[in-house]
Amino acid sequence: MLFYTVFLLPFVSIAITSIAFVRFKYIQEIDKRRVMKGDEVNYTLKINNEDFFLYPYIKINFHNSDTIFANQFESKSFSLLPFKKKTFSYKLCCKYRGDFLVGVKSIEFEDYLGIVKFTHEPISTKNVTVFPRLVKLDSIKLKTDYLSESHALSNSRIENTMTFSDTRKYIYGDSIKKIHWKLSSKMNELLVKNFESTSQVSSVILLDINKNSYSFEQNSVIEDMLIEASIAVTYYCLSNWIPINLVYYSKGFIDIEAKNALEFEEIYNILSGIKFENDMNIKDVLSIYVKNNILKRTSILLFTSNLNYELYDEIYKTKLMGYDINLVYVSSEYIVNTVSSEVTSILNELLEIGVMVYKIKTEDDIKNVLEHR
């Protein structure tokens, strides 16, 4: 009897675990799928034992437990008594922008004797989309050179007064004849018609989407600061009727135009989903853009976390060509705990050549830095 008991026990153990693996049931619930950065998501997992025998060793692994939800999701190991259920509830803080898988990554069943292990991976997954924060600026010092019509006419630009492309805020020097009276009364501010071929200056949001060689969390902090700063400036420009072009390099040059606040939502969604996977240096992106738009009179707002003398040289050349250029630099010195003397020197030299510089540390308030430089 002892012999047969010892002989049959492994088979019985494997058989019971196989039945448990086939028959177990679980439910995942998540209260929100689209949230703003910093919001919390409630996640619940319920696993049931509907059989008359014990589920011996169960281990649950969760998605992103080692990255975005580190120290929030932890693998769970437990046993489940007959006709019982176990519930796990988590309040997840969404600290970073992006699309993230949430919930069960795998469920492992191991038999009583530890001979075999069965792994279940869910067919469908749950995901959460985390959007960047929208920082609304009350003012900002930018060299946008958004000229009045009187200045534009002095440049002998010809306009087609039969059709107008859009409207903008009235600037001292604009002709009263070109005020859009109907829209001005509706919006409760003076708005001027922009005719085709008029001399209008746009601002270019030139975004550096190179990935740094830091950890996932460190890169996420830097990237989110860049995205939120560019969104803040974009919203400010469009809300004040300053047209912008969002330019970046991702498997080719991307150039997206927006003229007013009604088109902000499209830019916001694009910036929310941008992945920092570009392998082209930002100095090359700036150089190519300037060469391809040599006849356009634009103000460039360069957003980057990579600053060196090669980029400085390219900015200097761009400045000599007559472009107004602003630099928004996200510094990693708080993350790496070192201050680069080279970066400090470059920032000072940029100020000397007339480049407006904004240095944002990862612990800074973006609104405070951009408004009170």
PDB file of N, CA and C in Angstrom, residues 195-249:
ATOM      1  N   PHE A 195      -5.126  87.759 -44.918  1.00  0.00           N
ATOM      2  CA  PHE A 195      -5.381  87.449 -46.321  1.00  0.00           C
ATOM      3  C   PHE A 195      -4.307  86.534 -46.873  1.00  0.00           C
ATOM      4  N   GLU A 196      -4.652  85.841 -47.945  1.00  0.00           N
ATOM      5  CA  GLU A 196      -3.679  84.969 -48.587  1.00  0.00           C
ATOM      6  C   GLU A 196      -2.452  85.765 -49.019  1.00  0.00           C
ATOM      7  N   SER A 197      -1.309  85.180 -48.826  1.00  0.00           N
ATOM      8  CA  SER A 197      -0.006  85.759 -49.186  1.00  0.00           C
ATOM      9  C   SER A 197       0.400  86.915 -48.297  1.00  0.00           C
ATOM     10  N   THR A 198      -0.335  87.122 -47.203  1.00  0.00           N
ATOM     11  CA  THR A 198       0.097  88.184 -46.304  1.00  0.00           C
ATOM     12  C   THR A 198       1.348  87.762 -45.562  1.00  0.00           C
ATOM     13  N   SER A 199       2.087  88.712 -45.095  1.00  0.00           N
ATOM     14  CA  SER A 199       3.335  88.408 -44.399  1.00  0.00           C
ATOM     15  C   SER A 199       3.032  88.058 -42.951  1.00  0.00           C
ATOM     16  N   GLN A 200       2.853  86.788 -42.700  1.00  0.00           N
ATOM     17  CA  GLN A 200       2.528  86.339 -41.359  1.00  0.00           C
ATOM     18  C   GLN A 200       3.620  85.420 -40.865  1.00  0.00           C
ATOM     19  N   VAL A 201       4.059  85.642 -39.662  1.00  0.00           N
ATOM     20  CA  VAL A 201       5.139  84.852 -39.098  1.00  0.00           C
ATOM     21  C   VAL A 201       4.558  83.768 -38.208  1.00  0.00           C
ATOM     22  N   SER A 202       5.012  82.552 -38.375  1.00  0.00           N
ATOM     23  CA  SER A 202       4.571  81.458 -37.519  1.00  0.00           C
ATOM     24  C   SER A 202       5.714  81.041 -36.616  1.00  0.00           C
ATOM     25  N   SER A 203       5.357  80.345 -35.562  1.00  0.00           N
ATOM     26  CA  SER A 203       6.356  79.811 -34.648  1.00  0.00           C
ATOM     27  C   SER A 203       6.497  78.317 -34.893  1.00  0.00           C
ATOM     28  N   VAL A 204       7.728  77.837 -34.939  1.00  0.00           N
ATOM     29  CA  VAL A 204       7.996  76.419 -35.174  1.00  0.00           C
ATOM     30  C   VAL A 204       8.359  75.768 -33.854  1.00  0.00           C
ATOM     31  N   ILE A 205       7.586  74.764 -33.463  1.00  0.00           N
ATOM     32  CA  ILE A 205       7.895  73.956 -32.286  1.00  0.00           C
ATOM     33  C   ILE A 205       8.755  72.792 -32.765  1.00  0.00           C
ATOM     34  N   LEU A 206      10.052  72.895 -32.557  1.00  0.00           N
ATOM     35  CA  LEU A 206      10.991  71.864 -33.021  1.00  0.00           C
ATOM     36  C   LEU A 206      11.336  70.967 -31.833  1.00  0.00           C
ATOM     37  N   LEU A 207      10.859  69.725 -31.885  1.00  0.00           N
ATOM     38  CA  LEU A 207      10.940  68.832 -30.732  1.00  0.00           C
ATOM     39  C   LEU A 207      11.984  67.745 -30.942  1.00  0.00           C
ATOM     40  N   ASP A 208      12.848  67.599 -29.968  1.00  0.00           N
ATOM     41  CA  ASP A 208      13.881  66.559 -29.981  1.00  0.00           C
ATOM     42  C   ASP A 208      13.313  65.305 -29.307  1.00  0.00           C
ATOM     43  N   ILE A 209      13.165  64.207 -30.084  1.00  0.00           N
ATOM     44  CA  ILE A 209      12.607  62.978 -29.507  1.00  0.00           C
ATOM     45  C   ILE A 209      13.646  61.860 -29.473  1.00  0.00           C
ATOM     46  N   ASN A 210      14.888  62.230 -29.252  1.00  0.00           N
ATOM     47  CA  ASN A 210      15.936  61.231 -29.018  1.00  0.00           C
ATOM     48  C   ASN A 210      15.782  60.636 -27.625  1.00  0.00           C
ATOM     49  N   LYS A 211      16.011  59.334 -27.504  1.00  0.00           N
ATOM     50  CA  LYS A 211      15.953  58.675 -26.203  1.00  0.00           C
ATOM     51  C   LYS A 211      17.306  58.769 -25.524  1.00  0.00           C
ATOM     52  N   ASN A 212      17.292  59.149 -24.256  1.00  0.00           N
ATOM     53  CA  ASN A 212      18.520  59.205 -23.472  1.00  0.00           C
ATOM     54  C   ASN A 212      18.879  57.825 -22.926  1.00  0.00           C
ATOM     55  N   SER A 213      20.110  57.683 -22.498  1.00  0.00           N
ATOM     56  CA  SER A 213      20.589  56.380 -22.033  1.00  0.00           C
ATOM     57  C   SER A 213      20.430  56.233 -20.520  1.00  0.00           C
ATOM     58  N   TYR A 214      19.266  56.614 -20.010  1.00  0.00           N
ATOM     59  CA  TYR A 214      18.983  56.464 -18.590  1.00  0.00           C
ATOM     60  C   TYR A 214      18.009  55.304 -18.385  1.00  0.00           C
ATOM     61  N   SER A 215      17.579  55.108 -17.158  1.00  0.00           N
ATOM     62  CA  SER A 215      16.610  54.059 -16.860  1.00  0.00           C
ATOM     63  C   SER A 215      15.234  54.453 -17.404  1.00  0.00           C
ATOM     64  N   PHE A 216      14.311  53.497 -17.397  1.00  0.00           N
ATOM     65  CA  PHE A 216      12.955  53.757 -17.888  1.00  0.00           C
ATOM     66  C   PHE A 216      12.327  54.931 -17.147  1.00  0.00           C
ATOM     67  N   GLU A 217      12.426  54.913 -15.822  1.00  0.00           N
ATOM     68  CA  GLU A 217      11.793  55.960 -15.029  1.00  0.00           C
ATOM     69  C   GLU A 217      12.450  57.312 -15.258  1.00  0.00           C
ATOM     70  N   GLN A 218      13.766  57.348 -15.334  1.00  0.00           N
ATOM     71  CA  GLN A 218      14.472  58.615 -15.555  1.00  0.00           C
ATOM     72  C   GLN A 218      14.139  59.186 -16.933  1.00  0.00           C
ATOM     73  N   ASN A 219      14.134  58.332 -17.954  1.00  0.00           N
ATOM     74  CA  ASN A 219      13.761  58.782 -19.298  1.00  0.00           C
ATOM     75  C   ASN A 219      12.333  59.299 -19.327  1.00  0.00           C
ATOM     76  N   SER A 220      11.435  58.603 -18.625  1.00  0.00           N
ATOM     77  CA  SER A 220      10.025  59.010 -18.622  1.00  0.00           C
ATOM     78  C   SER A 220       9.847  60.398 -18.030  1.00  0.00           C
ATOM     79  N   VAL A 221      10.570  60.694 -16.959  1.00  0.00           N
ATOM     80  CA  VAL A 221      10.472  62.018 -16.322  1.00  0.00           C
ATOM     81  C   VAL A 221      10.933  63.107 -17.286  1.00  0.00           C
ATOM     82  N   ILE A 222      12.075  62.898 -17.941  1.00  0.00           N
ATOM     83  CA  ILE A 222      12.621  63.890 -18.874  1.00  0.00           C
ATOM     84  C   ILE A 222      11.697  64.071 -20.072  1.00  0.00           C
ATOM     85  N   GLU A 223      11.239  62.962 -20.648  1.00  0.00           N
ATOM     86  CA  GLU A 223      10.375  63.028 -21.827  1.00  0.00           C
ATOM     87  C   GLU A 223       9.053  63.726 -21.516  1.00  0.00           C
ATOM     88  N   ASP A 224       8.483  63.434 -20.348  1.00  0.00           N
ATOM     89  CA  ASP A 224       7.225  64.076 -19.980  1.00  0.00           C
ATOM     90  C   ASP A 224       7.396  65.583 -19.796  1.00  0.00           C
ATOM     91  N   MET A 225       8.526  65.998 -19.248  1.00  0.00           N
ATOM     92  CA  MET A 225       8.783  67.434 -19.096  1.00  0.00           C
ATOM     93  C   MET A 225       8.874  68.110 -20.462  1.00  0.00           C
ATOM     94  N   LEU A 226       9.542  67.467 -21.407  1.00  0.00           N
ATOM     95  CA  LEU A 226       9.647  68.025 -22.766  1.00  0.00           C
ATOM     96  C   LEU A 226       8.278  68.138 -23.419  1.00  0.00           C
ATOM     97  N   ILE A 227       7.488  67.076 -23.311  1.00  0.00           N
ATOM     98  CA  ILE A 227       6.165  67.071 -23.930  1.00  0.00           C
ATOM     99  C   ILE A 227       5.264  68.118 -23.291  1.00  0.00           C
ATOM    100  N   GLU A 228       5.244  68.197 -21.974  1.00  0.00           N
ATOM    101  CA  GLU A 228       4.360  69.140 -21.298  1.00  0.00           C
ATOM    102  C   GLU A 228       4.777  70.589 -21.535  1.00  0.00           C
ATOM    103  N   ALA A 229       6.086  70.832 -21.644  1.00  0.00           N
ATOM    104  CA  ALA A 229       6.556  72.182 -21.955  1.00  0.00           C
ATOM    105  C   ALA A 229       6.140  72.583 -23.366  1.00  0.00           C
ATOM    106  N   SER A 230       6.290  71.665 -24.323  1.00  0.00           N
ATOM    107  CA  SER A 230       5.911  71.972 -25.705  1.00  0.00           C
ATOM    108  C   SER A 230       4.398  72.140 -25.840  1.00  0.00           C
ATOM    109  N   ILE A 231       3.626  71.358 -25.091  1.00  0.00           N
ATOM    110  CA  ILE A 231       2.167  71.507 -25.101  1.00  0.00           C
ATOM    111  C   ILE A 231       1.772  72.864 -24.510  1.00  0.00           C
ATOM    112  N   ALA A 232       2.431  73.265 -23.428  1.00  0.00           N
ATOM    113  CA  ALA A 232       2.122  74.551 -22.787  1.00  0.00           C
ATOM    114  C   ALA A 232       2.359  75.714 -23.747  1.00  0.00           C
ATOM    115  N   VAL A 233       3.504  75.699 -24.441  1.00  0.00           N
ATOM    116  CA  VAL A 233       3.828  76.778 -25.382  1.00  0.00           C
ATOM    117  C   VAL A 233       2.887  76.744 -26.586  1.00  0.00           C
ATOM    118  N   THR A 234       2.595  75.540 -27.072  1.00  0.00           N
ATOM    119  CA  THR A 234       1.667  75.399 -28.203  1.00  0.00           C
ATOM    120  C   THR A 234       0.293  75.963 -27.857  1.00  0.00           C
ATOM    121  N   TYR A 235      -0.206  75.616 -26.684  1.00  0.00           N
ATOM    122  CA  TYR A 235      -1.528  76.102 -26.270  1.00  0.00           C
ATOM    123  C   TYR A 235      -1.523  77.620 -26.132  1.00  0.00           C
ATOM    124  N   TYR A 236      -0.451  78.153 -25.559  1.00  0.00           N
ATOM    125  CA  TYR A 236      -0.362  79.604 -25.399  1.00  0.00           C
ATOM    126  C   TYR A 236      -0.389  80.303 -26.766  1.00  0.00           C
ATOM    127  N   CYS A 237       0.408  79.797 -27.707  1.00  0.00           N
ATOM    128  CA  CYS A 237       0.478  80.416 -29.039  1.00  0.00           C
ATOM    129  C   CYS A 237      -0.873  80.352 -29.749  1.00  0.00           C
ATOM    130  N   LEU A 238      -1.483  79.181 -29.783  1.00  0.00           N
ATOM    131  CA  LEU A 238      -2.743  79.016 -30.512  1.00  0.00           C
ATOM    132  C   LEU A 238      -3.870  79.801 -29.842  1.00  0.00           C
ATOM    133  N   SER A 239      -3.849  79.871 -28.517  1.00  0.00           N
ATOM    134  CA  SER A 239      -4.874  80.646 -27.807  1.00  0.00           C
ATOM    135  C   SER A 239      -4.739  82.131 -28.079  1.00  0.00           C
ATOM    136  N   ASN A 240      -3.530  82.562 -28.439  1.00  0.00           N
ATOM    137  CA  ASN A 240      -3.297  83.975 -28.758  1.00  0.00           C
ATOM    138  C   ASN A 240      -3.188  84.207 -30.267  1.00  0.00           C
ATOM    139  N   TRP A 241      -3.741  83.266 -31.051  1.00  0.00           N
ATOM    140  CA  TRP A 241      -3.836  83.402 -32.504  1.00  0.00           C
ATOM    141  C   TRP A 241      -2.469  83.465 -33.182  1.00  0.00           C
ATOM    142  N   ILE A 242      -1.481  82.859 -32.566  1.00  0.00           N
ATOM    143  CA  ILE A 242      -0.168  82.755 -33.199  1.00  0.00           C
ATOM    144  C   ILE A 242      -0.065  81.365 -33.831  1.00  0.00           C
ATOM    145  N   PRO A 243      -0.007  81.279 -35.151  1.00  0.00           N
ATOM    146  CA  PRO A 243       0.061  79.959 -35.796  1.00  0.00           C
ATOM    147  C   PRO A 243       1.385  79.266 -35.487  1.00  0.00           C
ATOM    148  N   ILE A 244       1.336  77.945 -35.413  1.00  0.00           N
ATOM    149  CA  ILE A 244       2.552  77.182 -35.122  1.00  0.00           C
ATOM    150  C   ILE A 244       2.689  76.018 -36.109  1.00  0.00           C
ATOM    151  N   ASN A 245       3.904  75.540 -36.223  1.00  0.00           N
ATOM    152  CA  ASN A 245       4.191  74.301 -36.936  1.00  0.00           C
ATOM    153  C   ASN A 245       4.926  73.368 -35.973  1.00  0.00           C
ATOM    154  N   LEU A 246       4.358  72.202 -35.742  1.00  0.00           N
ATOM    155  CA  LEU A 246       5.023  71.197 -34.917  1.00  0.00           C
ATOM    156  C   LEU A 246       5.921  70.360 -35.827  1.00  0.00           C
ATOM    157  N   VAL A 247       7.224  70.380 -35.548  1.00  0.00           N
ATOM    158  CA  VAL A 247       8.198  69.693 -36.404  1.00  0.00           C
ATOM    159  C   VAL A 247       9.032  68.742 -35.551  1.00  0.00           C
ATOM    160  N   TYR A 248       9.147  67.495 -36.014  1.00  0.00           N
ATOM    161  CA  TYR A 248      10.049  66.536 -35.380  1.00  0.00           C
ATOM    162  C   TYR A 248      10.407  65.454 -36.395  1.00  0.00           C
ATOM    163  N   TYR A 249      11.371  64.658 -36.057  1.00  0.00           N
ATOM    164  CA  TYR A 249      11.816  63.606 -36.976  1.00  0.00           C
ATOM    165  C   TYR A 249      11.515  62.242 -36.372  1.00  0.00           C
TER     166      TYR A 249
END
